[in-house]
mmCIF file of C-alpha atoms in Angstrom:
data_model
loop_
_atom_site.group_PDB
_atom_site.id
_atom_site.type_symbol
_atom_site.label_atom_id
_atom_site.label_comp_id
_atom_site.label_asym_id
_atom_site.label_seq_id
_atom_site.Cartn_x
_atom_site.Cartn_y
_atom_site.Cartn_z
ATOM 1 C CA MET Q 1 60.892 109.473 35.481
ATOM 2 C CA GLU Q 2 64.095 107.693 34.031
ATOM 3 C CA GLN Q 3 63.696 106.367 37.515
ATOM 4 C CA ALA Q 4 60.528 104.522 36.973
ATOM 5 C CA SER Q 5 61.293 103.785 33.524
ATOM 6 C CA ASN Q 6 64.119 101.492 34.454
ATOM 7 C CA ILE Q 7 61.946 99.882 36.851
ATOM 8 C CA VAL Q 8 59.256 99.082 34.515
ATOM 9 C CA VAL Q 9 62.351 98.095 31.875
ATOM 10 C CA ALA Q 10 63.841 95.735 35.415
ATOM 11 C CA THR Q 11 59.925 94.455 35.574
ATOM 12 C CA ARG Q 12 59.399 93.562 32.768
ATOM 13 C CA ALA Q 13 62.770 91.773 32.301
ATOM 14 C CA ALA Q 14 62.012 90.557 35.489
ATOM 15 C CA LEU Q 15 58.727 89.056 33.894
ATOM 16 C CA ALA Q 16 60.018 87.754 30.772
ATOM 17 C CA GLN Q 17 62.710 85.689 32.308
ATOM 18 C CA LEU Q 18 59.950 84.519 35.094
ATOM 19 C CA THR Q 19 57.961 83.215 31.723
ATOM 20 C CA ALA Q 20 60.975 81.076 29.934
ATOM 21 C CA LEU Q 21 61.775 79.753 33.806
ATOM 22 C CA ALA Q 22 58.206 78.450 33.950
ATOM 23 C CA ILE Q 23 57.631 77.512 30.331
ATOM 24 C CA GLN Q 24 60.916 75.663 30.249
ATOM 25 C CA TYR Q 25 60.584 73.585 33.517
ATOM 26 C CA SER Q 26 56.397 73.308 32.661
ATOM 27 C CA PHE Q 27 58.060 70.892 29.937
ATOM 28 C CA SER Q 28 60.327 69.583 32.652
ATOM 29 C CA ALA Q 29 57.403 68.607 34.622
ATOM 30 C CA ILE Q 30 55.267 67.348 32.274
ATOM 31 C CA GLY Q 31 58.257 65.267 30.846
ATOM 32 C CA ALA Q 32 58.864 64.542 34.414
ATOM 33 C CA ILE Q 33 54.843 62.658 34.970
ATOM 34 C CA ILE Q 34 55.158 61.060 32.022
ATOM 35 C CA LEU Q 35 58.078 59.441 32.789
ATOM 36 C CA LEU Q 36 57.364 58.611 36.427
ATOM 37 C CA VAL Q 37 53.693 57.052 35.376
ATOM 38 C CA ILE Q 38 55.001 55.054 32.716
ATOM 39 C CA GLY Q 39 58.173 54.162 34.898
ATOM 40 C CA TRP Q 40 55.165 53.123 36.949
ATOM 41 C CA LEU Q 41 53.871 50.804 34.717
ATOM 42 C CA LEU Q 42 56.745 49.139 33.512
ATOM 43 C CA ALA Q 43 57.860 48.573 37.006
ATOM 44 C CA GLY Q 44 54.437 47.465 37.743
ATOM 45 C CA PHE Q 45 54.501 45.112 34.937
ATOM 46 C CA LEU Q 46 58.032 43.893 35.012
ATOM 47 C CA SER Q 47 56.942 42.694 38.584
ATOM 48 C CA ARG Q 48 54.547 40.821 37.813
ATOM 49 C CA TRP Q 49 55.479 39.285 34.244
ATOM 50 C CA ALA Q 50 58.729 38.247 36.134
ATOM 51 C CA HIS Q 51 56.496 36.752 38.761
ATOM 52 C CA ASN Q 52 54.511 34.337 36.788
ATOM 53 C CA GLY Q 53 57.572 33.352 35.155
ATOM 54 C CA LEU Q 54 59.430 32.272 38.068
ATOM 55 C CA SER Q 55 56.117 30.753 39.720
ATOM 56 C CA ARG Q 56 55.808 28.398 36.232
ATOM 57 C CA ILE Q 57 59.766 27.040 37.394
ATOM 58 C CA HIS Q 58 59.840 23.919 39.158
ATOM 59 C CA GLY Q 59 61.072 24.012 42.764
ATOM 60 C CA ILE Q 60 60.927 28.245 42.925
ATOM 61 C CA ASP Q 61 59.219 28.994 46.080
ATOM 62 C CA ALA Q 62 56.226 31.178 45.667
ATOM 63 C CA THR Q 63 57.794 33.850 48.523
ATOM 64 C CA LEU Q 64 61.530 33.746 46.205
ATOM 65 C CA ALA Q 65 59.669 34.613 42.744
ATOM 66 C CA GLN Q 66 57.119 38.004 45.205
ATOM 67 C CA PHE Q 67 60.829 38.359 46.454
ATOM 68 C CA PHE Q 68 62.717 38.585 43.076
ATOM 69 C CA ALA Q 69 59.231 40.815 41.409
ATOM 70 C CA ASN Q 70 59.890 43.082 44.010
ATOM 71 C CA ILE Q 71 63.662 43.691 43.778
ATOM 72 C CA ILE Q 72 62.566 44.602 39.723
ATOM 73 C CA ARG Q 73 59.447 46.694 40.800
ATOM 74 C CA TYR Q 74 61.779 48.854 43.175
ATOM 75 C CA ALA Q 75 64.806 48.464 41.176
ATOM 76 C CA MET Q 76 62.799 49.888 38.112
ATOM 77 C CA LEU Q 77 61.553 52.777 40.013
ATOM 78 C CA VAL Q 78 64.649 53.817 41.233
ATOM 79 C CA LEU Q 79 65.688 54.200 37.812
ATOM 80 C CA VAL Q 80 62.436 56.353 36.944
ATOM 81 C CA ILE Q 81 63.287 58.785 40.283
ATOM 82 C CA ILE Q 82 66.698 59.452 38.750
ATOM 83 C CA MET Q 83 65.679 60.022 35.020
ATOM 84 C CA VAL Q 84 62.942 62.377 36.696
ATOM 85 C CA LEU Q 85 66.156 63.940 38.379
ATOM 86 C CA GLY Q 86 67.541 64.185 35.207
ATOM 87 C CA GLN Q 87 64.968 66.168 33.824
ATOM 88 C CA PHE Q 88 65.255 69.046 36.770
ATOM 89 C CA GLY Q 89 69.272 69.447 35.816
ATOM 90 C CA VAL Q 90 69.954 67.215 38.678
ATOM 91 C CA GLN Q 91 73.654 65.168 38.374
ATOM 92 C CA THR Q 92 72.848 61.940 38.911
ATOM 93 C CA ALA Q 93 75.879 60.661 38.371
ATOM 94 C CA SER Q 94 76.246 63.171 42.350
ATOM 95 C CA VAL Q 95 73.141 60.938 43.341
ATOM 96 C CA LEU Q 96 74.243 57.615 42.336
ATOM 97 C CA ALA Q 97 77.241 57.888 44.533
ATOM 98 C CA ALA Q 98 75.079 59.361 46.830
ATOM 99 C CA LEU Q 99 72.742 55.843 47.109
ATOM 100 C CA GLY Q 100 75.802 53.604 46.285
ATOM 101 C CA ALA Q 101 77.497 55.313 49.140
ATOM 102 C CA ALA Q 102 74.191 54.549 51.723
ATOM 103 C CA GLY Q 103 73.414 51.252 49.905
ATOM 104 C CA LEU Q 104 77.141 50.032 51.547
ATOM 105 C CA ALA Q 105 76.524 51.524 55.512
ATOM 106 C CA ILE Q 106 73.305 50.277 55.136
ATOM 107 C CA GLY Q 107 74.536 46.550 54.280
ATOM 108 C CA LEU Q 108 77.781 47.038 56.792
ATOM 109 C CA ALA Q 109 74.431 48.169 59.349
ATOM 110 C CA LEU Q 110 72.416 45.048 58.489
ATOM 111 C CA GLN Q 111 75.429 42.380 57.998
ATOM 112 C CA GLY Q 112 73.477 39.787 59.741
ATOM 113 C CA THR Q 113 70.226 40.556 58.704
ATOM 114 C CA LEU Q 114 71.693 40.411 54.692
ATOM 115 C CA GLN Q 115 73.174 36.861 55.819
ATOM 116 C CA ASN Q 116 69.353 35.499 56.749
ATOM 117 C CA ILE Q 117 68.091 36.849 53.887
ATOM 118 C CA ALA Q 118 71.006 34.735 51.561
ATOM 119 C CA ALA Q 119 70.324 32.021 53.729
ATOM 120 C CA GLY Q 120 66.789 32.252 53.158
ATOM 121 C CA ILE Q 121 67.103 32.552 49.578
ATOM 122 C CA MET Q 122 69.381 29.821 49.503
ATOM 123 C CA LEU Q 123 66.816 27.087 51.674
ATOM 124 C CA LEU Q 124 64.112 28.396 49.298
ATOM 125 C CA VAL Q 125 65.664 27.147 46.335
ATOM 126 C CA LEU Q 126 67.610 24.064 46.845
ATOM 127 C CA ARG Q 127 64.706 22.805 49.399
ATOM 128 C CA PRO Q 128 66.069 21.088 52.326
ATOM 129 C CA PHE Q 129 63.125 21.152 53.971
ATOM 130 C CA ARG Q 130 58.887 22.235 53.196
ATOM 131 C CA VAL Q 131 56.449 23.240 55.393
ATOM 132 C CA GLY Q 132 54.695 20.336 56.794
ATOM 133 C CA GLU Q 133 58.249 18.099 56.821
ATOM 134 C CA SER Q 134 59.228 17.347 60.370
ATOM 135 C CA ILE Q 135 63.185 18.082 60.411
ATOM 136 C CA GLU Q 136 65.942 18.382 63.061
ATOM 137 C CA THR Q 137 69.196 20.520 62.979
ATOM 138 C CA GLY Q 138 71.345 20.846 65.226
ATOM 139 C CA ASN Q 139 69.724 21.702 69.184
ATOM 140 C CA ILE Q 140 66.534 23.152 66.775
ATOM 141 C CA SER Q 141 64.034 20.164 65.998
ATOM 142 C CA GLY Q 142 60.561 20.166 64.743
ATOM 143 C CA THR Q 143 57.876 20.908 62.202
ATOM 144 C CA ILE Q 144 57.716 23.791 59.169
ATOM 145 C CA VAL Q 145 55.525 25.593 60.076
ATOM 146 C CA ASP Q 146 56.254 29.134 56.903
ATOM 147 C CA VAL Q 147 60.055 29.824 54.945
ATOM 148 C CA GLY Q 148 60.448 33.458 54.846
ATOM 149 C CA LEU Q 149 62.992 35.583 53.666
ATOM 150 C CA PHE Q 150 65.242 36.430 56.975
ATOM 151 C CA ALA Q 151 63.395 33.498 59.528
ATOM 152 C CA THR Q 152 61.882 30.030 59.477
ATOM 153 C CA GLU Q 153 58.985 29.161 61.834
ATOM 154 C CA LEU Q 154 58.140 25.754 63.434
ATOM 155 C CA ARG Q 155 56.373 23.890 65.563
ATOM 156 C CA THR Q 156 57.471 21.331 68.291
ATOM 157 C CA ALA Q 157 57.273 18.339 69.094
ATOM 158 C CA ASP Q 158 55.120 19.239 72.220
ATOM 159 C CA GLY Q 159 53.090 22.027 70.657
ATOM 160 C CA VAL Q 160 56.019 24.987 70.676
ATOM 161 C CA TYR Q 161 55.901 27.417 68.697
ATOM 162 C CA ARG Q 162 59.794 27.883 68.082
ATOM 163 C CA MET Q 163 61.169 30.754 65.024
ATOM 164 C CA ALA Q 164 65.564 30.429 63.730
ATOM 165 C CA PRO Q 165 67.112 32.695 61.789
ATOM 166 C CA ASN Q 166 67.906 31.262 57.907
ATOM 167 C CA SER Q 167 71.474 31.394 58.599
ATOM 168 C CA THR Q 168 71.282 29.220 61.667
ATOM 169 C CA LEU Q 169 69.402 26.469 59.619
ATOM 170 C CA TRP Q 170 71.763 26.651 56.630
ATOM 171 C CA ASN Q 171 74.933 26.474 58.024
ATOM 172 C CA VAL Q 172 74.476 23.279 60.033
ATOM 173 C CA PRO Q 173 73.790 19.526 58.833
ATOM 174 C CA ILE Q 174 69.446 19.365 58.365
ATOM 175 C CA THR Q 175 68.228 15.935 58.951
ATOM 176 C CA ASN Q 176 64.778 15.563 57.239
ATOM 177 C CA TYR Q 177 62.795 12.846 58.876
ATOM 178 C CA SER Q 178 59.549 13.266 56.290
ATOM 179 C CA ARG Q 179 61.319 13.642 52.857
ATOM 180 C CA HIS Q 180 61.339 10.066 52.201
ATOM 181 C CA LYS Q 181 57.874 8.335 52.205
ATOM 182 C CA THR Q 182 59.465 5.004 54.136
ATOM 183 C CA ARG Q 183 61.640 4.694 57.029
ATOM 184 C CA ARG Q 184 62.959 1.903 58.746
ATOM 185 C CA HIS Q 185 63.173 1.186 62.187
ATOM 186 C CA GLU Q 186 64.178 -2.163 64.575
ATOM 187 C CA ILE Q 187 62.596 -3.919 67.799
ATOM 188 C CA THR Q 188 65.156 -6.018 69.854
ATOM 189 C CA VAL Q 189 63.851 -8.059 72.086
ATOM 190 C CA THR Q 190 66.385 -10.672 74.364
ATOM 191 C CA ILE Q 191 65.245 -14.445 75.359
ATOM 192 C CA GLY Q 192 66.992 -16.514 77.135
ATOM 193 C CA SER Q 193 69.472 -19.130 76.190
ATOM 194 C CA GLY Q 194 67.526 -21.799 76.424
ATOM 195 C CA ASP Q 195 64.668 -20.566 74.144
ATOM 196 C CA ASP Q 196 64.375 -20.721 70.652
ATOM 197 C CA VAL Q 197 65.886 -18.501 68.402
ATOM 198 C CA GLU Q 198 64.068 -19.595 65.048
ATOM 199 C CA GLU Q 199 60.468 -19.044 66.947
ATOM 200 C CA ALA Q 200 61.540 -16.017 68.747
ATOM 201 C CA GLN Q 201 62.342 -15.220 64.416
ATOM 202 C CA ALA Q 202 59.077 -16.521 63.077
ATOM 203 C CA LYS Q 203 56.981 -14.861 66.430
ATOM 204 C CA LEU Q 204 58.882 -11.170 65.185
ATOM 205 C CA ILE Q 205 58.393 -11.366 61.121
ATOM 206 C CA LYS Q 206 54.895 -12.745 61.863
ATOM 207 C CA LEU Q 207 53.577 -9.747 64.537
ATOM 208 C CA ALA Q 208 55.085 -7.517 61.598
ATOM 209 C CA GLN Q 209 53.121 -9.376 58.582
ATOM 210 C CA ASP Q 210 50.402 -8.485 60.843
ATOM 211 C CA GLU Q 211 50.886 -4.715 61.398
ATOM 212 C CA PRO Q 212 49.245 -3.141 58.602
ATOM 213 C CA ARG Q 213 51.617 -0.372 58.210
ATOM 214 C CA VAL Q 214 54.458 -2.284 57.762
ATOM 215 C CA THR Q 215 55.515 -2.076 54.158
ATOM 216 C CA LYS Q 216 55.596 -4.668 51.551
ATOM 217 C CA ALA Q 217 58.528 -3.918 49.840
ATOM 218 C CA PRO Q 218 60.936 -3.925 51.630
ATOM 219 C CA ALA Q 219 59.802 -6.802 53.321
ATOM 220 C CA PRO Q 220 60.458 -7.395 57.110
ATOM 221 C CA THR Q 221 63.234 -9.011 58.499
ATOM 222 C CA THR Q 222 65.325 -10.334 61.809
ATOM 223 C CA TYR Q 223 68.536 -11.315 62.741
ATOM 224 C CA VAL Q 224 70.169 -12.601 65.422
ATOM 225 C CA ALA Q 225 72.092 -8.662 66.793
ATOM 226 C CA ASP Q 226 74.166 -10.638 70.091
ATOM 227 C CA PHE Q 227 74.377 -12.944 72.475
ATOM 228 C CA ASP Q 228 76.431 -14.186 75.694
ATOM 229 C CA ALA Q 229 76.176 -17.106 78.372
ATOM 230 C CA GLY Q 230 72.853 -16.373 78.577
ATOM 231 C CA SER Q 231 70.544 -14.670 76.825
ATOM 232 C CA THR Q 232 70.271 -13.364 72.929
ATOM 233 C CA LYS Q 233 69.413 -10.380 71.087
ATOM 234 C CA VAL Q 234 67.116 -10.959 68.183
ATOM 235 C CA THR Q 235 66.158 -7.881 66.253
ATOM 236 C CA LEU Q 236 63.039 -7.246 64.174
ATOM 237 C CA ARG Q 237 63.778 -5.013 60.836
ATOM 238 C CA TYR Q 238 60.828 -3.074 59.117
ATOM 239 C CA TRP Q 239 59.704 -0.435 57.000
ATOM 240 C CA ALA Q 240 56.779 1.912 57.454
ATOM 241 C CA THR Q 241 55.495 4.643 55.589
ATOM 242 C CA SER Q 242 57.155 8.308 57.271
ATOM 243 C CA SER Q 243 53.858 9.716 57.936
ATOM 244 C CA GLU Q 244 52.741 6.606 60.466
ATOM 245 C CA TRP Q 245 56.515 5.586 61.336
ATOM 246 C CA TRP Q 246 56.139 7.252 65.094
ATOM 247 C CA ALA Q 247 51.872 5.088 65.129
ATOM 248 C CA THR Q 248 54.001 1.865 63.445
ATOM 249 C CA HIS Q 249 56.505 2.175 65.851
ATOM 250 C CA THR Q 250 54.233 2.499 69.238
ATOM 251 C CA THR Q 251 51.979 0.034 68.199
ATOM 252 C CA LEU Q 252 54.904 -2.405 66.938
ATOM 253 C CA THR Q 253 56.626 -2.188 70.279
ATOM 254 C CA LYS Q 254 53.743 -2.808 72.274
ATOM 255 C CA ALA Q 255 52.418 -6.376 70.474
ATOM 256 C CA THR Q 256 56.159 -7.730 70.859
ATOM 257 C CA LYS Q 257 55.945 -7.234 74.466
ATOM 258 C CA LEU Q 258 53.131 -9.082 74.545
ATOM 259 C CA ALA Q 259 53.660 -11.508 72.692
ATOM 260 C CA PHE Q 260 57.097 -12.537 74.500
ATOM 261 C CA ASP Q 261 55.899 -11.419 77.941
ATOM 262 C CA LYS Q 262 56.139 -15.521 79.490
ATOM 263 C CA LYS Q 263 52.807 -16.461 81.606
ATOM 264 C CA PRO Q 264 53.769 -18.840 84.532
ATOM 265 C CA ASP Q 265 52.315 -21.707 84.030
ATOM 266 C CA PRO Q 266 49.199 -22.845 85.947
ATOM 267 C CA THR Q 267 50.035 -24.936 89.306
ATOM 268 C CA PRO Q 268 47.911 -27.273 89.562
ATOM 269 C CA SER Q 269 45.984 -27.727 93.657
ATOM 270 C CA SER Q 270 46.818 -29.940 95.591
ATOM 271 C CA GLY Q 271 43.486 -31.582 97.805
ATOM 272 C CA SER Q 272 43.085 -35.297 99.043
ATOM 273 C CA ASP Q 273 40.637 -37.583 97.119
ATOM 274 C CA VAL Q 274 37.639 -38.203 99.891
#
């Protein structure tokens, strides 16, 4: 009988202890669920607020705004998870230390990737090129299709797709052929030493003025580039819009060739009078 009563007492003590633990952890679970819900909603609100605010800033790319918005959201979620673990008695200091060590290991493992991300952020902030612009940098050239955080997509002049890591575009000088509205070009013709230089210059100016894609300001000009005993080089310098620069160049080059082609004088036919 005494043994049975001891079992009953021990069972009642265990049930009481389990009930106390259940009550204690039920409140912790309810608090954790409330924290998760509030944290999830707050993270989404802060992310949208940051995205909308950054999108209104002139010069901030949409990709960059979304990137920073995601960083804020995930940082808020990590903070909420740490707070939830603290509700259940987990030592948050050790969790933060573990996260720091994991972050350091990941950073070392993804050093090249992080370098591309840093370069992508700088490219999106400073905007040395935009989508649709034609660039050349090192051995990479083409028209920008998309600028991402990791890499930039281009389309070469012959229609080939090319993807370049952002770090390769950030560490070298960049030539942007489309950033300014107009571009200058020159055409040089060689005339004989006995030909009229002023006539050649006037002919070149007339060709440029007749081409509607050549800008009026700055106006086209000509000058004598070089000469020797047998020939003289005359250069036409003109400006055209960047979007039509190549078409203007090819048209004027052909027109100049046709204008300066020397056609042989017709040889009079010899005949005998009858």
